[in-house]
């Protein structure tokens, strides 16, 4: 099922953590400065690759109202707010366009120009289960119902739109994160079932072992299961290393049940169950070897691939940590004891 978007406390601030080449702090964490007349507190901030724009998410129904902040001019404008809440699926590598989906027939899946707020309608999916822009910006992958059936399929569409079509069948459950493409734009990592594609491609007539995490080769149209010693849920986004060889992902050992807040709601960001039993793994996609790295969640690679940042409550509160992968030493970067 589609995971919920983050809904942290409206009192949370947003910070940048400045690091040097050695992944050490060069200055204290600095709060992101937003316009003083902003009428809402963002529940999420997504900076463009070039830093010229910020997508600000305002809590709304069914998810979030999308706003764009022009950093240079300090101007904030809503995007398609007349249609209700939308879902943000990542920035285009040009640093100016971004992908959103609004479940309205006149809108659908669009690439929005952050400067003009004009959109290119790519497709009108029935019920999107995640989307991702390829690293070269030429293609967009998303998951939708496989027409005329009810199974989930991976769809591809060019960034110019008008050519959307189902690519491979992914079974009954699947989800795609914004960073799903490998750096070479050949593979996609997704949550779901690998059997539908793996069985077609190995020539043996036997399906691959069941796995909720799969790597799809878009050239051969075959999917390969990633086996981890733990439970993977869609809140934990797998991340490709810069060289495209490894995946970093957090999985939970034990009961195999996702953390839930009161009455089945999303847990707060300082809820201990978000961290309990979670281990960060690095998977070598060329050999299937799994390396158990450290306890924590939400791993993110450094640009040169030499380190991973992650969240951990090992010091008694949720904090940002970074680990040098050669030395395997972890350093705590924040110490404010606030939810993250």
mmCIF file of C-alpha atoms in Angstrom:
data_model
loop_
_atom_site.group_PDB
_atom_site.id
_atom_site.type_symbol
_atom_site.label_atom_id
_atom_site.label_comp_id
_atom_site.label_asym_id
_atom_site.label_seq_id
_atom_site.Cartn_x
_atom_site.Cartn_y
_atom_site.Cartn_z
ATOM 1 C CA UNK A 1 0.000 0.000 0.000
ATOM 2 C CA UNK A 2 1.071 3.587 -0.508
ATOM 3 C CA UNK A 3 2.975 4.936 2.524
ATOM 4 C CA UNK A 4 1.798 8.114 4.179
ATOM 5 C CA UNK A 5 3.716 11.308 3.596
ATOM 6 C CA UNK A 6 5.604 12.616 6.652
ATOM 7 C CA UNK A 7 3.426 14.521 9.108
ATOM 8 C CA UNK A 8 5.800 15.792 11.814
ATOM 9 C CA UNK A 9 4.822 18.243 14.512
ATOM 10 C CA UNK A 10 4.018 21.712 13.126
ATOM 11 C CA UNK A 11 6.524 23.127 15.605
ATOM 12 C CA UNK A 12 9.519 21.446 13.991
ATOM 13 C CA UNK A 13 12.190 23.671 12.460
ATOM 14 C CA UNK A 14 14.289 22.762 9.423
ATOM 15 C CA UNK A 15 18.078 22.802 9.460
ATOM 16 C CA UNK A 16 21.081 22.562 7.174
ATOM 17 C CA UNK A 17 24.116 20.721 8.541
ATOM 18 C CA UNK A 18 27.333 22.034 6.916
ATOM 19 C CA UNK A 19 29.982 19.332 6.437
ATOM 20 C CA UNK A 20 33.534 19.400 5.095
ATOM 21 C CA UNK A 21 35.109 16.873 2.743
ATOM 22 C CA UNK A 22 35.832 14.617 5.730
ATOM 23 C CA UNK A 23 32.125 14.638 6.749
ATOM 24 C CA UNK A 24 32.908 16.679 9.845
ATOM 25 C CA UNK A 25 30.964 19.732 10.917
ATOM 26 C CA UNK A 26 32.369 23.002 9.569
ATOM 27 C CA UNK A 27 29.838 25.072 11.520
ATOM 28 C CA UNK A 28 26.837 24.468 13.777
ATOM 29 C CA UNK A 29 23.606 23.336 12.153
ATOM 30 C CA UNK A 30 21.787 26.408 10.816
ATOM 31 C CA UNK A 31 18.034 26.796 10.634
ATOM 32 C CA UNK A 32 16.600 27.175 7.140
ATOM 33 C CA UNK A 33 15.295 30.731 6.904
ATOM 34 C CA UNK A 34 11.793 30.975 5.481
ATOM 35 C CA UNK A 35 9.842 34.161 4.740
ATOM 36 C CA UNK A 36 8.564 35.722 7.954
ATOM 37 C CA UNK A 37 5.092 36.168 6.482
ATOM 38 C CA UNK A 38 4.692 32.475 5.597
ATOM 39 C CA UNK A 39 1.146 31.559 6.618
ATOM 40 C CA UNK A 40 1.921 27.917 7.477
ATOM 41 C CA UNK A 41 4.652 25.773 8.959
ATOM 42 C CA UNK A 42 5.980 23.301 6.350
ATOM 43 C CA UNK A 43 5.806 19.614 7.222
ATOM 44 C CA UNK A 44 8.551 18.912 4.661
ATOM 45 C CA UNK A 45 11.052 20.926 2.611
ATOM 46 C CA UNK A 46 12.576 19.710 -0.659
ATOM 47 C CA UNK A 47 15.443 21.880 -2.011
ATOM 48 C CA UNK A 48 16.151 21.908 -5.749
ATOM 49 C CA UNK A 49 19.534 20.482 -6.858
ATOM 50 C CA UNK A 50 20.860 23.979 -7.595
ATOM 51 C CA UNK A 51 19.435 25.526 -4.425
ATOM 52 C CA UNK A 52 17.361 28.123 -6.298
ATOM 53 C CA UNK A 53 13.993 26.821 -5.112
ATOM 54 C CA UNK A 54 12.377 25.034 -2.190
ATOM 55 C CA UNK A 55 9.213 22.955 -2.415
ATOM 56 C CA UNK A 56 7.314 23.493 0.827
ATOM 57 C CA UNK A 57 4.641 21.012 1.855
ATOM 58 C CA UNK A 58 1.638 22.297 3.800
ATOM 59 C CA UNK A 59 -0.475 19.741 5.634
ATOM 60 C CA UNK A 60 -3.729 19.123 3.797
ATOM 61 C CA UNK A 61 -6.066 16.501 2.411
ATOM 62 C CA UNK A 62 -5.562 13.945 1.011
ATOM 63 C CA UNK A 63 -1.916 14.736 1.666
ATOM 64 C CA UNK A 64 -0.292 18.094 1.216
ATOM 65 C CA UNK A 65 -0.657 21.439 -0.506
ATOM 66 C CA UNK A 66 2.484 22.133 -2.540
ATOM 67 C CA UNK A 67 4.151 25.556 -2.466
ATOM 68 C CA UNK A 68 7.306 26.829 -4.192
ATOM 69 C CA UNK A 69 9.737 29.279 -2.595
ATOM 70 C CA UNK A 70 11.965 31.245 -4.975
ATOM 71 C CA UNK A 71 15.015 31.521 -2.728
ATOM 72 C CA UNK A 72 16.511 34.509 -4.548
ATOM 73 C CA UNK A 73 13.341 36.596 -4.461
ATOM 74 C CA UNK A 74 11.866 35.241 -1.230
ATOM 75 C CA UNK A 75 8.484 34.709 -2.903
ATOM 76 C CA UNK A 76 6.224 31.760 -2.006
ATOM 77 C CA UNK A 77 3.406 30.628 -4.311
ATOM 78 C CA UNK A 78 1.008 27.652 -4.101
ATOM 79 C CA UNK A 79 0.941 25.074 -6.895
ATOM 80 C CA UNK A 80 -2.455 23.877 -8.176
ATOM 81 C CA UNK A 81 -3.908 24.435 -4.725
ATOM 82 C CA UNK A 82 -7.421 24.694 -6.171
ATOM 83 C CA UNK A 83 -7.363 20.933 -6.737
ATOM 84 C CA UNK A 84 -6.530 19.989 -3.154
ATOM 85 C CA UNK A 85 -3.566 18.024 -1.843
ATOM 86 C CA UNK A 86 -0.810 16.704 -4.043
ATOM 87 C CA UNK A 87 2.157 14.369 -3.752
ATOM 88 C CA UNK A 88 5.727 15.407 -4.483
ATOM 89 C CA UNK A 89 7.897 12.872 -6.332
ATOM 90 C CA UNK A 90 11.214 14.612 -6.761
ATOM 91 C CA UNK A 91 13.171 17.292 -8.596
ATOM 92 C CA UNK A 92 14.225 17.150 -12.225
ATOM 93 C CA UNK A 93 18.047 17.300 -12.541
ATOM 94 C CA UNK A 94 17.731 20.713 -14.230
ATOM 95 C CA UNK A 95 16.911 22.149 -10.789
ATOM 96 C CA UNK A 96 13.862 23.970 -12.128
ATOM 97 C CA UNK A 97 11.143 21.354 -12.662
ATOM 98 C CA UNK A 98 9.632 18.906 -10.206
ATOM 99 C CA UNK A 99 7.176 16.002 -10.336
ATOM 100 C CA UNK A 100 3.822 16.020 -8.560
ATOM 101 C CA UNK A 101 0.653 13.962 -8.767
ATOM 102 C CA UNK A 102 -2.838 15.204 -7.937
ATOM 103 C CA UNK A 103 -5.705 12.738 -8.166
ATOM 104 C CA UNK A 104 -7.835 14.937 -10.410
ATOM 105 C CA UNK A 105 -8.559 14.122 -14.049
ATOM 106 C CA UNK A 106 -7.598 17.582 -15.292
ATOM 107 C CA UNK A 107 -4.261 17.446 -13.479
ATOM 108 C CA UNK A 108 -2.810 13.940 -13.037
ATOM 109 C CA UNK A 109 0.967 13.534 -13.117
ATOM 110 C CA UNK A 110 2.758 16.783 -13.998
ATOM 111 C CA UNK A 111 6.192 18.316 -14.334
ATOM 112 C CA UNK A 112 5.914 21.789 -12.816
ATOM 113 C CA UNK A 113 8.180 24.699 -13.740
ATOM 114 C CA UNK A 114 9.211 26.192 -10.399
ATOM 115 C CA UNK A 115 9.680 29.622 -11.983
ATOM 116 C CA UNK A 116 6.433 29.969 -13.928
ATOM 117 C CA UNK A 117 4.378 27.348 -12.022
ATOM 118 C CA UNK A 118 3.196 26.077 -15.397
ATOM 119 C CA UNK A 119 2.922 22.302 -15.753
ATOM 120 C CA UNK A 120 3.388 19.695 -18.451
ATOM 121 C CA UNK A 121 0.795 16.967 -17.975
ATOM 122 C CA UNK A 122 2.581 13.660 -18.424
ATOM 123 C CA UNK A 123 -0.276 11.254 -17.809
ATOM 124 C CA UNK A 124 -3.535 10.821 -15.916
ATOM 125 C CA UNK A 125 -2.858 7.740 -13.784
ATOM 126 C CA UNK A 126 -5.660 6.046 -11.895
ATOM 127 C CA UNK A 127 -3.900 5.696 -8.551
ATOM 128 C CA UNK A 128 -0.182 6.436 -8.455
ATOM 129 C CA UNK A 129 1.959 4.370 -6.075
ATOM 130 C CA UNK A 130 5.089 6.484 -6.304
ATOM 131 C CA UNK A 131 7.080 8.120 -9.080
ATOM 132 C CA UNK A 132 10.691 8.888 -10.002
ATOM 133 C CA UNK A 133 12.530 11.042 -12.566
ATOM 134 C CA UNK A 134 15.516 9.390 -14.282
ATOM 135 C CA UNK A 135 18.957 10.896 -13.534
ATOM 136 C CA UNK A 136 19.224 12.275 -17.074
ATOM 137 C CA UNK A 137 15.749 13.779 -16.790
ATOM 138 C CA UNK A 138 14.437 12.115 -19.944
ATOM 139 C CA UNK A 139 12.028 9.577 -18.429
ATOM 140 C CA UNK A 140 9.625 9.329 -15.546
ATOM 141 C CA UNK A 141 8.699 6.012 -13.961
ATOM 142 C CA UNK A 142 5.562 5.586 -11.898
ATOM 143 C CA UNK A 143 3.335 2.785 -10.646
ATOM 144 C CA UNK A 144 -0.326 2.618 -11.602
ATOM 145 C CA UNK A 145 -3.055 0.061 -12.260
ATOM 146 C CA UNK A 146 -2.410 -2.122 -15.297
ATOM 147 C CA UNK A 147 -5.265 -1.300 -17.642
ATOM 148 C CA UNK A 148 -7.706 -2.927 -18.100
ATOM 149 C CA UNK A 149 -6.820 -5.198 -15.158
ATOM 150 C CA UNK A 150 -6.338 -4.325 -11.518
ATOM 151 C CA UNK A 151 -2.722 -5.402 -11.024
ATOM 152 C CA UNK A 152 0.029 -2.828 -10.468
ATOM 153 C CA UNK A 153 2.372 -2.011 -13.347
ATOM 154 C CA UNK A 154 5.463 0.073 -13.783
ATOM 155 C CA UNK A 155 4.714 2.777 -16.343
ATOM 156 C CA UNK A 156 7.207 4.922 -18.242
ATOM 157 C CA UNK A 157 6.606 8.311 -19.837
ATOM 158 C CA UNK A 158 8.985 10.827 -21.403
ATOM 159 C CA UNK A 159 9.477 14.210 -19.710
ATOM 160 C CA UNK A 160 7.613 15.729 -22.668
ATOM 161 C CA UNK A 161 4.546 13.599 -21.921
ATOM 162 C CA UNK A 162 1.918 12.067 -24.218
ATOM 163 C CA UNK A 163 3.621 8.658 -24.540
ATOM 164 C CA UNK A 164 2.820 6.965 -21.203
ATOM 165 C CA UNK A 165 2.485 3.200 -21.290
ATOM 166 C CA UNK A 166 2.756 0.151 -19.001
ATOM 167 C CA UNK A 167 6.254 -1.321 -18.991
ATOM 168 C CA UNK A 168 6.172 -4.428 -16.772
ATOM 169 C CA UNK A 169 3.612 -6.071 -14.478
ATOM 170 C CA UNK A 170 4.569 -5.777 -10.798
ATOM 171 C CA UNK A 171 1.827 -7.837 -9.169
ATOM 172 C CA UNK A 172 -0.766 -6.656 -6.684
ATOM 173 C CA UNK A 173 1.374 -4.450 -4.420
ATOM 174 C CA UNK A 174 4.192 -2.124 -5.424
ATOM 175 C CA UNK A 175 5.669 1.245 -4.480
ATOM 176 C CA UNK A 176 8.335 3.465 -6.046
ATOM 177 C CA UNK A 177 10.369 6.138 -4.230
ATOM 178 C CA UNK A 178 11.641 9.353 -5.915
ATOM 179 C CA UNK A 179 15.249 8.080 -5.847
ATOM 180 C CA UNK A 180 14.420 4.717 -7.421
ATOM 181 C CA UNK A 181 16.599 5.077 -10.557
ATOM 182 C CA UNK A 182 20.187 3.860 -10.509
ATOM 183 C CA UNK A 183 22.754 6.530 -11.473
ATOM 184 C CA UNK A 184 23.160 4.992 -14.950
ATOM 185 C CA UNK A 185 19.376 5.257 -15.526
ATOM 186 C CA UNK A 186 19.162 1.545 -16.374
ATOM 187 C CA UNK A 187 17.763 0.021 -13.181
ATOM 188 C CA UNK A 188 14.950 0.815 -10.753
ATOM 189 C CA UNK A 189 14.559 -0.357 -7.170
ATOM 190 C CA UNK A 190 10.988 -0.811 -5.956
ATOM 191 C CA UNK A 191 8.907 -2.434 -3.236
ATOM 192 C CA UNK A 192 6.668 -5.241 -4.396
ATOM 193 C CA UNK A 193 6.956 -8.716 -5.892
ATOM 194 C CA UNK A 194 9.747 -9.745 -8.245
ATOM 195 C CA UNK A 195 8.097 -12.929 -9.529
ATOM 196 C CA UNK A 196 6.163 -11.395 -12.408
ATOM 197 C CA UNK A 197 9.317 -10.148 -14.144
ATOM 198 C CA UNK A 198 11.964 -12.528 -12.802
ATOM 199 C CA UNK A 199 10.115 -15.602 -14.015
ATOM 200 C CA UNK A 200 9.987 -14.254 -17.565
ATOM 201 C CA UNK A 201 13.655 -13.517 -17.787
ATOM 202 C CA UNK A 202 15.656 -16.354 -16.281
ATOM 203 C CA UNK A 203 14.658 -18.986 -18.854
ATOM 204 C CA UNK A 204 14.291 -21.692 -16.223
ATOM 205 C CA UNK A 205 10.532 -21.425 -15.765
ATOM 206 C CA UNK A 206 11.038 -21.032 -12.029
ATOM 207 C CA UNK A 207 10.337 -17.833 -10.178
ATOM 208 C CA UNK A 208 12.880 -16.137 -7.943
ATOM 209 C CA UNK A 209 12.606 -16.197 -4.156
ATOM 210 C CA UNK A 210 9.943 -13.911 -2.723
ATOM 211 C CA UNK A 211 11.287 -10.517 -1.703
ATOM 212 C CA UNK A 212 9.572 -7.201 -0.990
ATOM 213 C CA UNK A 213 12.526 -5.298 -2.492
ATOM 214 C CA UNK A 214 13.411 -5.727 -6.148
ATOM 215 C CA UNK A 215 15.826 -4.276 -8.710
ATOM 216 C CA UNK A 216 14.370 -4.039 -12.213
ATOM 217 C CA UNK A 217 16.635 -3.915 -15.262
ATOM 218 C CA UNK A 218 14.795 -1.730 -17.779
ATOM 219 C CA UNK A 219 16.788 -3.152 -20.708
ATOM 220 C CA UNK A 220 16.084 -6.847 -20.097
ATOM 221 C CA UNK A 221 12.794 -6.173 -18.251
ATOM 222 C CA UNK A 222 13.721 -8.627 -15.512
ATOM 223 C CA UNK A 223 13.595 -8.047 -11.769
ATOM 224 C CA UNK A 224 16.031 -9.373 -9.200
ATOM 225 C CA UNK A 225 15.029 -9.865 -5.543
ATOM 226 C CA UNK A 226 17.083 -8.253 -2.784
ATOM 227 C CA UNK A 227 17.091 -10.486 0.287
ATOM 228 C CA UNK A 228 17.698 -8.799 3.628
ATOM 229 C CA UNK A 229 17.742 -10.313 7.134
ATOM 230 C CA UNK A 230 14.726 -8.356 8.323
ATOM 231 C CA UNK A 231 11.399 -6.741 7.540
ATOM 232 C CA UNK A 232 11.347 -3.906 4.991
ATOM 233 C CA UNK A 233 8.524 -1.363 5.001
ATOM 234 C CA UNK A 234 7.855 1.397 2.502
ATOM 235 C CA UNK A 235 8.838 4.140 4.952
ATOM 236 C CA UNK A 236 12.455 3.010 4.561
ATOM 237 C CA UNK A 237 13.648 4.297 1.200
ATOM 238 C CA UNK A 238 16.487 2.327 -0.442
ATOM 239 C CA UNK A 239 19.287 4.562 -1.756
ATOM 240 C CA UNK A 240 21.724 3.896 -4.605
ATOM 241 C CA UNK A 241 25.411 4.578 -4.072
ATOM 242 C CA UNK A 242 26.851 7.223 -6.443
ATOM 243 C CA UNK A 243 28.605 4.505 -8.488
ATOM 244 C CA UNK A 244 25.384 2.473 -8.795
ATOM 245 C CA UNK A 245 26.846 -0.696 -7.321
ATOM 246 C CA UNK A 246 25.370 -0.648 -3.823
ATOM 247 C CA UNK A 247 22.041 -0.041 -2.145
ATOM 248 C CA UNK A 248 21.724 1.288 1.383
ATOM 249 C CA UNK A 249 18.472 0.340 3.116
ATOM 250 C CA UNK A 250 17.194 -0.047 6.652
ATOM 251 C CA UNK A 251 15.318 -3.192 7.664
ATOM 252 C CA UNK A 252 13.732 -4.238 10.936
ATOM 253 C CA UNK A 253 14.422 -7.505 12.683
ATOM 254 C CA UNK A 254 11.944 -9.196 14.992
ATOM 255 C CA UNK A 255 8.183 -9.165 14.528
ATOM 256 C CA UNK A 256 8.123 -7.823 10.988
ATOM 257 C CA UNK A 257 5.452 -5.245 11.818
ATOM 258 C CA UNK A 258 5.740 -1.572 10.971
ATOM 259 C CA UNK A 259 5.772 1.005 13.745
ATOM 260 C CA UNK A 260 2.370 2.586 14.403
ATOM 261 C CA UNK A 261 1.215 5.420 16.595
ATOM 262 C CA UNK A 262 -1.963 5.602 18.705
ATOM 263 C CA UNK A 263 -5.023 4.020 17.050
ATOM 264 C CA UNK A 264 -2.968 2.915 14.061
ATOM 265 C CA UNK A 265 -1.922 6.433 13.076
ATOM 266 C CA UNK A 266 1.503 7.554 11.929
ATOM 267 C CA UNK A 267 3.935 7.557 14.889
ATOM 268 C CA UNK A 268 5.559 10.787 16.010
ATOM 269 C CA UNK A 269 9.133 11.337 14.841
ATOM 270 C CA UNK A 270 10.573 10.701 18.308
ATOM 271 C CA UNK A 271 8.656 7.464 18.859
ATOM 272 C CA UNK A 272 11.211 4.824 19.952
ATOM 273 C CA UNK A 273 9.495 2.151 17.844
ATOM 274 C CA UNK A 274 10.677 3.986 14.688
ATOM 275 C CA UNK A 275 14.206 2.961 15.648
ATOM 276 C CA UNK A 276 13.736 -0.262 17.611
ATOM 277 C CA UNK A 277 15.414 -3.176 15.856
ATOM 278 C CA UNK A 278 16.282 -1.290 12.661
ATOM 279 C CA UNK A 279 19.608 -2.089 11.039
ATOM 280 C CA UNK A 280 21.221 -0.230 8.128
ATOM 281 C CA UNK A 281 22.429 -2.659 5.450
ATOM 282 C CA UNK A 282 24.546 -2.162 2.344
ATOM 283 C CA UNK A 283 23.734 -4.541 -0.507
ATOM 284 C CA UNK A 284 26.240 -5.233 -3.284
ATOM 285 C CA UNK A 285 23.900 -5.556 -6.277
ATOM 286 C CA UNK A 286 26.601 -7.312 -8.333
ATOM 287 C CA UNK A 287 27.109 -10.164 -5.849
ATOM 288 C CA UNK A 288 23.967 -10.011 -3.623
ATOM 289 C CA UNK A 289 26.255 -9.801 -0.596
ATOM 290 C CA UNK A 290 24.671 -7.974 2.342
ATOM 291 C CA UNK A 291 26.801 -6.005 4.802
ATOM 292 C CA UNK A 292 25.266 -5.178 8.189
ATOM 293 C CA UNK A 293 26.491 -1.658 8.841
ATOM 294 C CA UNK A 294 24.947 -0.143 11.972
ATOM 295 C CA UNK A 295 21.707 0.408 13.848
ATOM 296 C CA UNK A 296 19.597 3.248 12.491
ATOM 297 C CA UNK A 297 17.178 4.366 9.809
ATOM 298 C CA UNK A 298 16.998 6.598 6.695
ATOM 299 C CA UNK A 299 20.537 6.144 5.293
ATOM 300 C CA UNK A 300 21.774 8.695 2.715
ATOM 301 C CA UNK A 301 25.062 8.500 0.785
ATOM 302 C CA UNK A 302 27.630 11.266 0.659
ATOM 303 C CA UNK A 303 28.211 12.546 -2.919
ATOM 304 C CA UNK A 304 31.532 10.692 -3.199
ATOM 305 C CA UNK A 305 30.148 7.437 -1.758
ATOM 306 C CA UNK A 306 32.632 7.351 1.104
ATOM 307 C CA UNK A 307 30.145 7.840 3.927
ATOM 308 C CA UNK A 308 26.539 7.344 4.982
ATOM 309 C CA UNK A 309 24.426 9.719 7.042
ATOM 310 C CA UNK A 310 21.561 8.190 9.021
ATOM 311 C CA UNK A 311 19.241 8.749 11.965
ATOM 312 C CA UNK A 312 19.713 6.962 15.276
ATOM 313 C CA UNK A 313 18.426 7.285 18.835
ATOM 314 C CA UNK A 314 21.362 5.387 20.325
ATOM 315 C CA UNK A 315 22.348 8.463 22.379
ATOM 316 C CA UNK A 316 18.873 8.671 23.924
ATOM 317 C CA UNK A 317 17.166 10.888 21.340
ATOM 318 C CA UNK A 318 16.832 10.959 17.551
ATOM 319 C CA UNK A 319 19.998 12.506 16.108
ATOM 320 C CA UNK A 320 21.833 12.706 12.789
ATOM 321 C CA UNK A 321 24.934 10.520 12.542
ATOM 322 C CA UNK A 322 27.498 9.923 9.809
ATOM 323 C CA UNK A 323 29.718 6.874 9.253
ATOM 324 C CA UNK A 324 32.945 6.692 7.275
ATOM 325 C CA UNK A 325 32.569 3.430 5.351
ATOM 326 C CA UNK A 326 36.290 2.684 5.178
ATOM 327 C CA UNK A 327 36.905 3.150 8.890
ATOM 328 C CA UNK A 328 33.398 2.100 10.034
ATOM 329 C CA UNK A 329 33.419 4.827 12.674
ATOM 330 C CA UNK A 330 30.171 6.668 13.419
ATOM 331 C CA UNK A 331 30.053 10.292 14.564
ATOM 332 C CA UNK A 332 27.078 12.135 15.994
ATOM 333 C CA UNK A 333 26.431 15.391 14.104
ATOM 334 C CA UNK A 334 23.510 16.842 16.081
ATOM 335 C CA UNK A 335 22.813 16.968 19.788
ATOM 336 C CA UNK A 336 19.595 18.942 20.258
ATOM 337 C CA UNK A 337 17.460 15.993 21.400
ATOM 338 C CA UNK A 338 14.604 17.048 19.094
ATOM 339 C CA UNK A 339 12.511 14.807 16.779
ATOM 340 C CA UNK A 340 13.835 14.407 13.238
#
